[in-house]
Amino acid sequence: MDFKAIRIFEEEGKFIPKIVKRNIGDLPEGDVVIKVIYSSLNYKDALSCSGNKGVTRNFPHTPGIDAAGTVYSSENSDFKVGEEVFITGYDLGMNTDGGFGEYIRVPSSWIIKKPKNLSLKEAMIYGTAGFTSALSVYELISMIEPEDGPILVTGASGGVGSHAVKFLVKLGYEVVGVVGNEEKKDFLLSLGARETIIRNEFKDLSNRAMLKQTWAGVIDTVGGDPLSMAIRSLKYGGAATTCGNVAGGEIPHMNVYPFILRGVRLIGIDSVQCPKEKREEVWNILADSWKGDQLEDGIQEVLLEEMLEKVQDMLNSKLIGRVILKHSS
Ligand SMILES: NC(=O)c1ccc[n+]([C@@H]2O[C@H](COP(=O)([O-])OP(=O)(O)OC[C@H]3O[C@@H](n4cnc5c(N)ncnc54)[C@H](OP(=O)(O)O)[C@@H]3O)[C@@H](O)[C@H]2O)c1
């Protein structure tokens, strides 16, 4: 069986994307083959497409860390042909051919059965970004109540950040989002954020260990300076989650003082190896009480042929909200 896929080729040190014909026989090992109907675009996909060896070691490669579709063939009796399933994380799209191809073959231990109240499209509207966001919010709300004060979301216009804004607003929290420019402001306000801060203005030149106590909680998706600013301006007993490094892997100007003098907490979020039990619990929440009317707002659905342009937009920080890939066959 032949199918279409985006492949990234390494040619003389450059990484060239092409849409090519592949065969199910070319796919890596695994006990379940899935016909992919939807995938989505995450920052990691953009890195894989541009040849980032921290994400993908060997090329040619098919990116796509999220995939949703139906079981095409299965050597595991738990998964029946035609069953609706999806995958986020593990090695999919990193060093295992991913959802930017019309078929994938994966180990059955990676697969989540679609919850009843969620469509395959909705699962990919969430995708890794929504799931990571849900894990972050799940942790934060176990420590911080809405009446404790405002929650700051960094990278708020992005995939993880925009979902976090939606979840927090639905749960009754007051949200302030950091965005890259004025153009992204309205998008964030439309999601229910109370206010936005332009990222270039979210700076402190004093390098003081602690800043004015402002935020009860922080959902950080970018790391670097914004995370440093956010932790140093947490209120006494506040908490921050962090999941990304778009703004850098370091946390500049940080020391122990916010932790030992204000009792603040910093929680790391990993969606890739998240244990299956927690994965299923959080996906069930996403399918149910956190699923708002606004799930489809700000979503762009594109075909395989349009995907590479969206990857460039993501790399150039021009993208607003989530991009969903719909395979045409
Ligand atoms: N730990 C995990 O399991 C996990 C899972 C998924 C994603 N992640 C990570 O989470 C991060 C966000 O992922 P995503 O899918 O939401 O990406 P995304 O859609 O590209 O969003 C990231 C946002 O960060 C902002 N940004 C870009 N460059 C920045 C910079 N230099 N400084 C500060 N902000 C910047 C952009 O918004 P503005 O231009 O409006 O500021 C952008 O919308 C990535 O680092 C990703 O690798 C981690």
mmCIF file of C-alpha atoms and ligand atoms in Angstrom:
data_model
loop_
_atom_site.group_PDB
_atom_site.id
_atom_site.type_symbol
_atom_site.label_atom_id
_atom_site.label_comp_id
_atom_site.label_asym_id
_atom_site.label_seq_id
_atom_site.Cartn_x
_atom_site.Cartn_y
_atom_site.Cartn_z
ATOM 1 C CA MET A 1 0.000 0.000 0.000
ATOM 2 C CA ASP A 2 1.484 3.347 -1.085
ATOM 3 C CA PHE A 3 0.830 6.626 0.727
ATOM 4 C CA LYS A 4 1.960 10.274 0.837
ATOM 5 C CA ALA A 5 4.274 11.743 3.452
ATOM 6 C CA ILE A 6 6.417 14.780 4.125
ATOM 7 C CA ARG A 7 10.063 13.619 4.275
ATOM 8 C CA ILE A 8 12.971 15.770 5.383
ATOM 9 C CA PHE A 9 16.173 14.943 3.470
ATOM 10 C CA GLU A 10 19.674 15.950 4.558
ATOM 11 C CA GLU A 11 21.562 17.091 1.446
ATOM 12 C CA GLU A 12 25.049 18.624 1.765
ATOM 13 C CA GLY A 13 24.342 19.936 5.266
ATOM 14 C CA LYS A 14 20.942 21.385 4.293
ATOM 15 C CA PHE A 15 17.548 19.987 5.285
ATOM 16 C CA ILE A 16 15.150 19.804 2.354
ATOM 17 C CA PRO A 17 11.450 18.941 2.845
ATOM 18 C CA LYS A 18 9.671 17.019 0.066
ATOM 19 C CA ILE A 19 6.281 15.350 -0.320
ATOM 20 C CA VAL A 20 7.036 11.784 -1.420
ATOM 21 C CA LYS A 21 5.318 8.463 -2.040
ATOM 22 C CA ARG A 22 6.054 5.793 0.584
ATOM 23 C CA ASN A 23 4.942 2.231 1.267
ATOM 24 C CA ILE A 24 3.678 0.647 4.484
ATOM 25 C CA GLY A 25 6.576 -1.795 4.142
ATOM 26 C CA ASP A 26 8.997 1.168 4.611
ATOM 27 C CA LEU A 27 7.626 1.968 8.082
ATOM 28 C CA PRO A 28 9.568 1.155 11.265
ATOM 29 C CA GLU A 29 8.793 -1.809 13.543
ATOM 30 C CA GLY A 30 5.680 -1.938 15.721
ATOM 31 C CA ASP A 31 2.635 -4.112 16.283
ATOM 32 C CA VAL A 32 -0.058 -1.681 15.078
ATOM 33 C CA VAL A 33 -0.395 0.183 11.764
ATOM 34 C CA ILE A 34 -2.621 3.278 11.896
ATOM 35 C CA LYS A 35 -4.220 5.107 8.990
ATOM 36 C CA VAL A 36 -3.630 8.707 10.059
ATOM 37 C CA ILE A 37 -6.557 11.057 9.495
ATOM 38 C CA TYR A 38 -5.348 14.094 11.476
ATOM 39 C CA SER A 39 -2.010 15.319 12.802
ATOM 40 C CA SER A 40 -1.016 18.705 14.192
ATOM 41 C CA LEU A 41 1.886 21.148 14.242
ATOM 42 C CA ASN A 42 4.000 21.493 17.370
ATOM 43 C CA TYR A 43 7.233 23.397 17.963
ATOM 44 C CA LYS A 44 9.129 20.079 18.056
ATOM 45 C CA ASP A 45 7.849 19.293 14.532
ATOM 46 C CA ALA A 46 9.186 22.632 13.320
ATOM 47 C CA LEU A 47 12.570 21.776 14.877
ATOM 48 C CA SER A 48 12.562 18.308 13.289
ATOM 49 C CA CYS A 49 11.653 19.829 9.880
ATOM 50 C CA SER A 50 14.603 22.204 10.133
ATOM 51 C CA GLY A 51 17.105 19.440 10.950
ATOM 52 C CA ASN A 52 17.476 19.940 14.705
ATOM 53 C CA LYS A 53 19.517 16.884 15.763
ATOM 54 C CA GLY A 54 18.373 17.279 19.365
ATOM 55 C CA VAL A 55 14.932 16.219 18.109
ATOM 56 C CA THR A 56 15.728 13.966 15.109
ATOM 57 C CA ARG A 57 19.110 12.239 14.829
ATOM 58 C CA ASN A 58 18.798 10.584 11.416
ATOM 59 C CA PHE A 59 17.395 11.797 8.110
ATOM 60 C CA PRO A 60 15.460 11.244 5.853
ATOM 61 C CA HIS A 61 12.645 11.434 8.322
ATOM 62 C CA THR A 62 8.873 12.017 8.537
ATOM 63 C CA PRO A 63 7.981 14.456 11.368
ATOM 64 C CA GLY A 64 4.651 14.640 13.203
ATOM 65 C CA ILE A 65 4.677 13.994 16.970
ATOM 66 C CA ASP A 66 0.861 13.712 17.028
ATOM 67 C CA ALA A 67 -1.344 11.361 15.020
ATOM 68 C CA ALA A 68 -5.015 10.361 15.173
ATOM 69 C CA GLY A 69 -6.747 7.832 12.978
ATOM 70 C CA THR A 70 -8.058 4.295 12.698
ATOM 71 C CA VAL A 71 -6.310 0.966 13.226
ATOM 72 C CA TYR A 72 -5.386 -0.418 9.794
ATOM 73 C CA SER A 73 -3.781 -3.657 11.011
ATOM 74 C CA SER A 74 -2.916 -4.977 14.452
ATOM 75 C CA GLU A 75 -0.936 -7.813 16.007
ATOM 76 C CA ASN A 76 -2.357 -6.889 19.436
ATOM 77 C CA SER A 77 -5.836 -8.191 20.257
ATOM 78 C CA ASP A 78 -6.528 -5.051 22.387
ATOM 79 C CA PHE A 79 -6.662 -2.984 19.188
ATOM 80 C CA LYS A 80 -9.221 -3.916 16.526
ATOM 81 C CA VAL A 81 -9.108 -2.910 12.865
ATOM 82 C CA GLY A 82 -11.134 0.283 12.383
ATOM 83 C CA GLU A 83 -10.878 1.359 16.053
ATOM 84 C CA GLU A 84 -10.325 5.120 16.580
ATOM 85 C CA VAL A 85 -7.056 5.857 18.364
ATOM 86 C CA PHE A 86 -4.405 8.529 18.749
ATOM 87 C CA ILE A 87 -0.830 9.029 19.900
ATOM 88 C CA THR A 88 1.026 11.986 21.344
ATOM 89 C CA GLY A 89 4.641 11.885 22.436
ATOM 90 C CA TYR A 90 6.968 8.916 22.985
ATOM 91 C CA ASP A 91 9.287 8.728 19.974
ATOM 92 C CA LEU A 92 6.637 9.437 17.335
ATOM 93 C CA GLY A 93 7.832 12.047 14.821
ATOM 94 C CA MET A 94 11.227 12.292 16.509
ATOM 95 C CA ASN A 95 13.129 9.209 15.337
ATOM 96 C CA THR A 96 10.026 7.152 14.442
ATOM 97 C CA ASP A 97 8.167 8.215 11.281
ATOM 98 C CA GLY A 98 5.295 10.421 12.414
ATOM 99 C CA GLY A 99 1.902 11.869 11.587
ATOM 100 C CA PHE A 100 3.028 13.966 8.596
ATOM 101 C CA GLY A 101 2.634 10.651 6.705
ATOM 102 C CA GLU A 102 -0.721 9.043 5.899
ATOM 103 C CA TYR A 103 0.240 5.818 7.733
ATOM 104 C CA ILE A 104 2.361 5.111 10.823
ATOM 105 C CA ARG A 105 3.484 1.884 12.510
ATOM 106 C CA VAL A 106 3.994 2.062 16.297
ATOM 107 C CA PRO A 107 4.252 -0.093 19.432
ATOM 108 C CA SER A 108 0.747 -0.582 20.876
ATOM 109 C CA SER A 109 1.964 0.667 24.300
ATOM 110 C CA TRP A 110 2.034 4.218 22.830
ATOM 111 C CA ILE A 111 -1.603 4.187 21.702
ATOM 112 C CA ILE A 112 -4.528 5.875 23.488
ATOM 113 C CA LYS A 113 -8.056 4.730 22.666
ATOM 114 C CA LYS A 114 -10.181 7.743 21.783
ATOM 115 C CA PRO A 115 -12.431 8.751 24.724
ATOM 116 C CA LYS A 116 -16.174 8.699 23.921
ATOM 117 C CA ASN A 117 -16.722 12.467 24.090
ATOM 118 C CA LEU A 118 -13.807 13.442 21.884
ATOM 119 C CA SER A 119 -13.554 13.288 18.067
ATOM 120 C CA LEU A 120 -10.263 12.453 16.314
ATOM 121 C CA LYS A 121 -10.123 16.047 15.102
ATOM 122 C CA GLU A 122 -10.623 17.378 18.628
ATOM 123 C CA ALA A 123 -7.884 15.050 19.901
ATOM 124 C CA MET A 124 -5.492 16.675 17.415
ATOM 125 C CA ILE A 125 -6.734 20.209 18.131
ATOM 126 C CA TYR A 126 -5.430 19.445 21.598
ATOM 127 C CA GLY A 127 -2.512 17.254 20.443
ATOM 128 C CA THR A 128 0.784 17.354 22.335
ATOM 129 C CA ALA A 129 0.341 21.095 22.901
ATOM 130 C CA GLY A 130 -3.091 20.712 24.522
ATOM 131 C CA PHE A 131 -2.048 17.654 26.497
ATOM 132 C CA THR A 132 1.102 19.384 27.813
ATOM 133 C CA SER A 133 -0.962 22.414 28.633
ATOM 134 C CA ALA A 134 -3.489 20.229 30.471
ATOM 135 C CA LEU A 135 -0.705 18.538 32.464
ATOM 136 C CA SER A 136 0.612 22.005 33.418
ATOM 137 C CA VAL A 137 -2.796 23.331 34.461
ATOM 138 C CA TYR A 138 -3.609 20.049 36.275
ATOM 139 C CA GLU A 139 -0.478 20.526 38.426
ATOM 140 C CA LEU A 140 -1.004 24.253 39.003
ATOM 141 C CA ILE A 141 -4.638 24.016 40.130
ATOM 142 C CA SER A 142 -3.685 21.387 42.710
ATOM 143 C CA MET A 143 -1.715 24.198 44.437
ATOM 144 C CA ILE A 144 -3.378 27.512 43.505
ATOM 145 C CA GLU A 145 -7.047 28.555 43.811
ATOM 146 C CA PRO A 146 -8.689 31.229 41.589
ATOM 147 C CA GLU A 147 -9.014 33.596 44.602
ATOM 148 C CA ASP A 148 -5.242 33.462 45.237
ATOM 149 C CA GLY A 149 -4.679 35.922 42.374
ATOM 150 C CA PRO A 150 -3.830 36.167 38.676
ATOM 151 C CA ILE A 151 -2.066 33.497 36.660
ATOM 152 C CA LEU A 152 0.605 34.523 34.156
ATOM 153 C CA VAL A 153 0.960 32.465 30.946
ATOM 154 C CA THR A 154 4.165 32.921 28.919
ATOM 155 C CA GLY A 155 4.196 32.084 25.184
ATOM 156 C CA ALA A 156 0.452 32.608 25.537
ATOM 157 C CA SER A 157 -0.276 32.895 21.800
ATOM 158 C CA GLY A 158 1.355 29.513 21.081
ATOM 159 C CA GLY A 159 -0.076 26.011 21.058
ATOM 160 C CA VAL A 160 0.613 25.152 24.702
ATOM 161 C CA GLY A 161 0.010 28.692 25.979
ATOM 162 C CA SER A 162 -3.295 29.356 24.198
ATOM 163 C CA HIS A 163 -4.767 26.073 25.490
ATOM 164 C CA ALA A 164 -3.629 26.995 29.010
ATOM 165 C CA VAL A 165 -5.433 30.340 28.745
ATOM 166 C CA LYS A 166 -8.643 28.563 27.659
ATOM 167 C CA PHE A 167 -8.491 25.954 30.464
ATOM 168 C CA LEU A 168 -7.706 28.493 33.185
ATOM 169 C CA VAL A 169 -10.446 30.889 32.075
ATOM 170 C CA LYS A 170 -12.943 27.998 32.021
ATOM 171 C CA LEU A 171 -11.858 27.028 35.546
ATOM 172 C CA GLY A 172 -12.492 30.568 36.812
ATOM 173 C CA TYR A 173 -8.916 31.910 37.019
ATOM 174 C CA GLU A 174 -7.901 35.431 36.028
ATOM 175 C CA VAL A 175 -5.280 35.155 33.276
ATOM 176 C CA VAL A 176 -2.607 37.516 31.969
ATOM 177 C CA GLY A 177 -0.685 36.407 28.871
ATOM 178 C CA VAL A 178 2.728 37.382 27.519
ATOM 179 C CA VAL A 179 2.624 37.818 23.714
ATOM 180 C CA GLY A 180 5.178 38.777 21.062
ATOM 181 C CA ASN A 181 3.416 41.764 19.546
ATOM 182 C CA GLU A 182 0.282 43.935 19.422
ATOM 183 C CA GLU A 183 -1.220 41.800 16.622
ATOM 184 C CA LYS A 184 -1.549 38.827 18.973
ATOM 185 C CA LYS A 185 -3.269 40.813 21.709
ATOM 186 C CA ASP A 186 -6.833 40.535 20.376
ATOM 187 C CA PHE A 187 -6.489 36.799 19.864
ATOM 188 C CA LEU A 188 -5.594 36.354 23.507
ATOM 189 C CA LEU A 189 -8.324 38.653 24.788
ATOM 190 C CA SER A 190 -10.805 36.683 22.644
ATOM 191 C CA LEU A 191 -9.791 33.544 24.570
ATOM 192 C CA GLY A 192 -10.779 35.278 27.812
ATOM 193 C CA ALA A 193 -7.431 36.618 29.066
ATOM 194 C CA ARG A 194 -7.879 39.705 31.264
ATOM 195 C CA GLU A 195 -4.795 41.436 29.944
ATOM 196 C CA THR A 196 -1.676 40.955 27.823
ATOM 197 C CA ILE A 197 1.932 42.007 28.274
ATOM 198 C CA ILE A 198 4.137 42.497 25.227
ATOM 199 C CA ARG A 199 7.147 40.200 25.567
ATOM 200 C CA ASN A 200 9.754 42.973 24.936
ATOM 201 C CA GLU A 201 8.277 44.911 27.838
ATOM 202 C CA PHE A 202 8.347 41.909 30.192
ATOM 203 C CA LYS A 203 11.898 42.675 31.295
ATOM 204 C CA ASP A 204 13.735 43.653 34.428
ATOM 205 C CA LEU A 205 17.146 45.226 34.147
ATOM 206 C CA SER A 206 17.867 45.337 37.887
ATOM 207 C CA ASN A 207 18.673 41.604 38.164
ATOM 208 C CA ARG A 208 17.190 41.639 41.687
ATOM 209 C CA ALA A 209 16.590 38.186 43.202
ATOM 210 C CA MET A 210 12.964 39.029 43.897
ATOM 211 C CA LEU A 211 10.567 41.445 42.207
ATOM 212 C CA LYS A 212 7.147 42.861 43.200
ATOM 213 C CA GLN A 213 4.811 40.013 44.209
ATOM 214 C CA THR A 214 2.314 39.869 41.332
ATOM 215 C CA TRP A 215 1.332 36.348 40.237
ATOM 216 C CA ALA A 216 -0.336 33.584 42.249
ATOM 217 C CA GLY A 217 0.724 31.121 39.578
ATOM 218 C CA VAL A 218 2.607 30.844 36.305
ATOM 219 C CA ILE A 219 2.237 28.518 33.332
ATOM 220 C CA ASP A 220 5.562 28.905 31.547
ATOM 221 C CA THR A 221 6.013 27.538 28.030
ATOM 222 C CA VAL A 222 9.201 29.358 26.997
ATOM 223 C CA GLY A 223 11.897 29.181 29.735
ATOM 224 C CA GLY A 224 14.742 31.729 29.667
ATOM 225 C CA ASP A 225 14.253 35.356 30.782
ATOM 226 C CA PRO A 226 10.429 35.291 30.892
ATOM 227 C CA LEU A 227 10.505 32.306 33.291
ATOM 228 C CA SER A 228 13.082 34.079 35.446
ATOM 229 C CA MET A 229 10.925 37.221 35.562
ATOM 230 C CA ALA A 230 7.855 35.138 36.363
ATOM 231 C CA ILE A 231 9.407 33.178 39.248
ATOM 232 C CA ARG A 232 10.928 36.296 40.774
ATOM 233 C CA SER A 233 7.500 37.998 40.736
ATOM 234 C CA LEU A 234 5.482 35.103 42.182
ATOM 235 C CA LYS A 235 3.505 35.914 45.320
ATOM 236 C CA TYR A 236 4.389 34.235 48.610
ATOM 237 C CA GLY A 237 3.548 30.489 48.303
ATOM 238 C CA GLY A 238 2.972 30.779 44.549
ATOM 239 C CA ALA A 239 3.764 28.106 41.991
ATOM 240 C CA ALA A 240 5.049 27.919 38.426
ATOM 241 C CA THR A 241 5.097 25.091 35.912
ATOM 242 C CA THR A 242 7.586 25.030 33.072
ATOM 243 C CA CYS A 243 7.611 22.921 29.915
ATOM 244 C CA GLY A 244 9.530 24.690 27.132
ATOM 245 C CA ASN A 245 12.729 26.399 26.071
ATOM 246 C CA VAL A 246 11.761 28.661 23.143
ATOM 247 C CA ALA A 247 13.315 31.625 24.996
ATOM 248 C CA GLY A 248 16.307 29.590 26.245
ATOM 249 C CA GLY A 249 17.343 26.622 28.336
ATOM 250 C CA GLU A 250 18.844 28.746 31.111
ATOM 251 C CA ILE A 251 16.911 30.603 33.809
ATOM 252 C CA PRO A 252 19.061 33.764 34.052
ATOM 253 C CA HIS A 253 19.496 35.760 37.275
ATOM 254 C CA MET A 254 17.884 33.000 39.334
ATOM 255 C CA ASN A 255 19.008 31.941 42.765
ATOM 256 C CA VAL A 256 17.449 30.193 45.751
ATOM 257 C CA TYR A 257 15.862 33.283 47.351
ATOM 258 C CA PRO A 258 12.345 33.153 45.815
ATOM 259 C CA PHE A 259 12.226 29.517 46.952
ATOM 260 C CA ILE A 260 13.562 29.941 50.469
ATOM 261 C CA LEU A 261 12.115 33.384 51.295
ATOM 262 C CA ARG A 262 8.757 33.228 49.492
ATOM 263 C CA GLY A 263 8.224 29.459 49.521
ATOM 264 C CA VAL A 264 7.480 29.417 45.795
ATOM 265 C CA ARG A 265 7.451 26.156 43.830
ATOM 266 C CA LEU A 266 8.659 25.273 40.326
ATOM 267 C CA ILE A 267 7.186 22.157 38.706
ATOM 268 C CA GLY A 268 8.628 20.542 35.558
ATOM 269 C CA ILE A 269 6.201 19.160 32.971
ATOM 270 C CA ASP A 270 6.996 16.287 30.595
ATOM 271 C CA SER A 271 4.355 15.012 28.207
ATOM 272 C CA VAL A 272 6.591 12.665 26.218
ATOM 273 C CA GLN A 273 7.139 9.888 28.770
ATOM 274 C CA CYS A 274 4.121 10.720 30.953
ATOM 275 C CA PRO A 275 2.908 7.387 32.451
ATOM 276 C CA LYS A 276 -0.095 5.837 30.688
ATOM 277 C CA GLU A 277 -2.404 5.984 33.730
ATOM 278 C CA LYS A 278 -1.968 9.749 34.165
ATOM 279 C CA ARG A 279 -2.122 10.186 30.368
ATOM 280 C CA GLU A 280 -5.543 8.500 30.233
ATOM 281 C CA GLU A 281 -6.801 10.417 33.289
ATOM 282 C CA VAL A 282 -5.845 13.789 31.775
ATOM 283 C CA TRP A 283 -7.235 12.880 28.316
ATOM 284 C CA ASN A 284 -10.553 11.970 29.946
ATOM 285 C CA ILE A 285 -10.655 15.396 31.647
ATOM 286 C CA LEU A 286 -9.871 17.010 28.287
ATOM 287 C CA ALA A 287 -12.715 15.079 26.669
ATOM 288 C CA ASP A 288 -15.135 16.077 29.397
ATOM 289 C CA SER A 289 -15.105 18.927 31.906
ATOM 290 C CA TRP A 290 -12.331 21.018 30.302
ATOM 291 C CA LYS A 291 -13.720 20.806 26.772
ATOM 292 C CA GLY A 292 -15.084 24.277 26.154
ATOM 293 C CA ASP A 293 -17.179 25.707 23.329
ATOM 294 C CA GLN A 294 -14.074 27.524 22.124
ATOM 295 C CA LEU A 295 -12.053 24.397 21.280
ATOM 296 C CA GLU A 296 -12.144 25.085 17.527
ATOM 297 C CA ASP A 297 -11.494 28.856 17.857
ATOM 298 C CA GLY A 298 -8.223 29.972 16.306
ATOM 299 C CA ILE A 299 -7.635 26.584 14.620
ATOM 300 C CA GLN A 300 -6.303 26.429 11.067
ATOM 301 C CA GLU A 301 -6.957 23.122 9.264
ATOM 302 C CA VAL A 302 -4.516 22.545 6.395
ATOM 303 C CA LEU A 303 -3.605 19.840 3.869
ATOM 304 C CA LEU A 304 -0.193 18.156 3.614
ATOM 305 C CA GLU A 305 0.749 20.480 0.726
ATOM 306 C CA GLU A 306 0.167 23.572 2.928
ATOM 307 C CA MET A 307 1.961 22.271 6.000
ATOM 308 C CA LEU A 308 5.529 23.368 5.198
ATOM 309 C CA GLU A 309 4.492 27.019 4.946
ATOM 310 C CA LYS A 310 2.979 26.733 8.444
ATOM 311 C CA VAL A 311 6.230 25.188 9.726
ATOM 312 C CA GLN A 312 8.101 28.288 8.489
ATOM 313 C CA ASP A 313 5.518 30.572 10.114
ATOM 314 C CA MET A 314 6.041 28.737 13.407
ATOM 315 C CA LEU A 315 9.825 29.059 13.161
ATOM 316 C CA ASN A 316 9.425 32.779 12.394
ATOM 317 C CA SER A 317 7.042 33.265 15.365
ATOM 318 C CA LYS A 318 4.281 34.322 12.920
ATOM 319 C CA LEU A 319 1.782 31.640 13.835
ATOM 320 C CA ILE A 320 -1.242 32.336 16.014
ATOM 321 C CA GLY A 321 -2.984 29.367 17.644
ATOM 322 C CA ARG A 322 -2.964 25.748 16.452
ATOM 323 C CA VAL A 323 -2.480 24.202 13.004
ATOM 324 C CA ILE A 324 -4.192 20.867 12.300
ATOM 325 C CA LEU A 325 -3.159 18.650 9.401
ATOM 326 C CA LYS A 326 -5.969 16.755 7.626
ATOM 327 C CA HIS A 327 -4.807 13.951 5.367
ATOM 328 C CA SER A 328 -6.869 13.962 2.199
ATOM 329 C CA SER A 329 -7.129 10.246 1.345
HETATM 330 N N1 LIG B 1 7.760 19.404 28.083
HETATM 331 C C1 LIG B 1 6.955 18.895 27.164
HETATM 332 O O1 LIG B 1 6.495 17.751 27.251
HETATM 333 C C2 LIG B 1 6.584 19.738 25.996
HETATM 334 C C3 LIG B 1 5.496 19.386 25.189
HETATM 335 C C4 LIG B 1 5.108 20.283 24.158
HETATM 336 C C5 LIG B 1 5.835 21.435 23.949
HETATM 337 N N2 LIG B 1 6.911 21.690 24.724
HETATM 338 C C6 LIG B 1 7.691 22.913 24.533
HETATM 339 O O2 LIG B 1 6.866 24.011 24.875
HETATM 340 C C7 LIG B 1 7.259 25.136 24.106
HETATM 341 C C8 LIG B 1 6.049 25.743 23.426
HETATM 342 O O3 LIG B 1 5.537 24.818 22.482
HETATM 343 P P1 LIG B 1 4.357 25.236 21.499
HETATM 344 O O4 LIG B 1 3.998 24.012 20.723
HETATM 345 O O5 LIG B 1 3.321 25.972 22.266
HETATM 346 O O6 LIG B 1 5.132 26.266 20.541
HETATM 347 P P2 LIG B 1 4.560 27.528 19.742
HETATM 348 O O7 LIG B 1 3.171 27.257 19.299
HETATM 349 O O8 LIG B 1 5.601 27.910 18.765
HETATM 350 O O9 LIG B 1 4.451 28.636 20.889
HETATM 351 C C9 LIG B 1 5.548 29.185 21.528
HETATM 352 C C10 LIG B 1 5.293 30.663 21.720
HETATM 353 O O10 LIG B 1 6.446 31.227 22.315
HETATM 354 C C11 LIG B 1 6.604 32.572 21.881
HETATM 355 N N3 LIG B 1 8.009 32.798 21.571
HETATM 356 C C12 LIG B 1 8.660 32.525 20.412
HETATM 357 N N4 LIG B 1 9.950 32.895 20.507
HETATM 358 C C13 LIG B 1 10.107 33.403 21.755
HETATM 359 C C14 LIG B 1 11.195 33.964 22.448
HETATM 360 N N5 LIG B 1 12.406 34.087 21.901
HETATM 361 N N6 LIG B 1 10.994 34.409 23.713
HETATM 362 C C15 LIG B 1 9.791 34.301 24.300
HETATM 363 N N7 LIG B 1 8.703 33.779 23.688
HETATM 364 C C16 LIG B 1 8.869 33.337 22.435
HETATM 365 C C17 LIG B 1 5.739 32.754 20.648
HETATM 366 O O11 LIG B 1 4.722 33.663 20.965
HETATM 367 P P3 LIG B 1 4.939 35.241 20.849
HETATM 368 O O12 LIG B 1 5.732 35.493 19.611
HETATM 369 O O13 LIG B 1 3.535 35.763 20.806
HETATM 370 O O14 LIG B 1 5.665 35.623 22.124
HETATM 371 C C18 LIG B 1 5.089 31.411 20.417
HETATM 372 O O15 LIG B 1 3.704 31.532 20.138
HETATM 373 C C19 LIG B 1 8.365 24.644 23.168
HETATM 374 O O16 LIG B 1 9.627 24.907 23.726
HETATM 375 C C20 LIG B 1 8.123 23.159 23.112
HETATM 376 O O17 LIG B 1 9.287 22.442 22.769
HETATM 377 C C21 LIG B 1 7.294 20.881 25.738
#
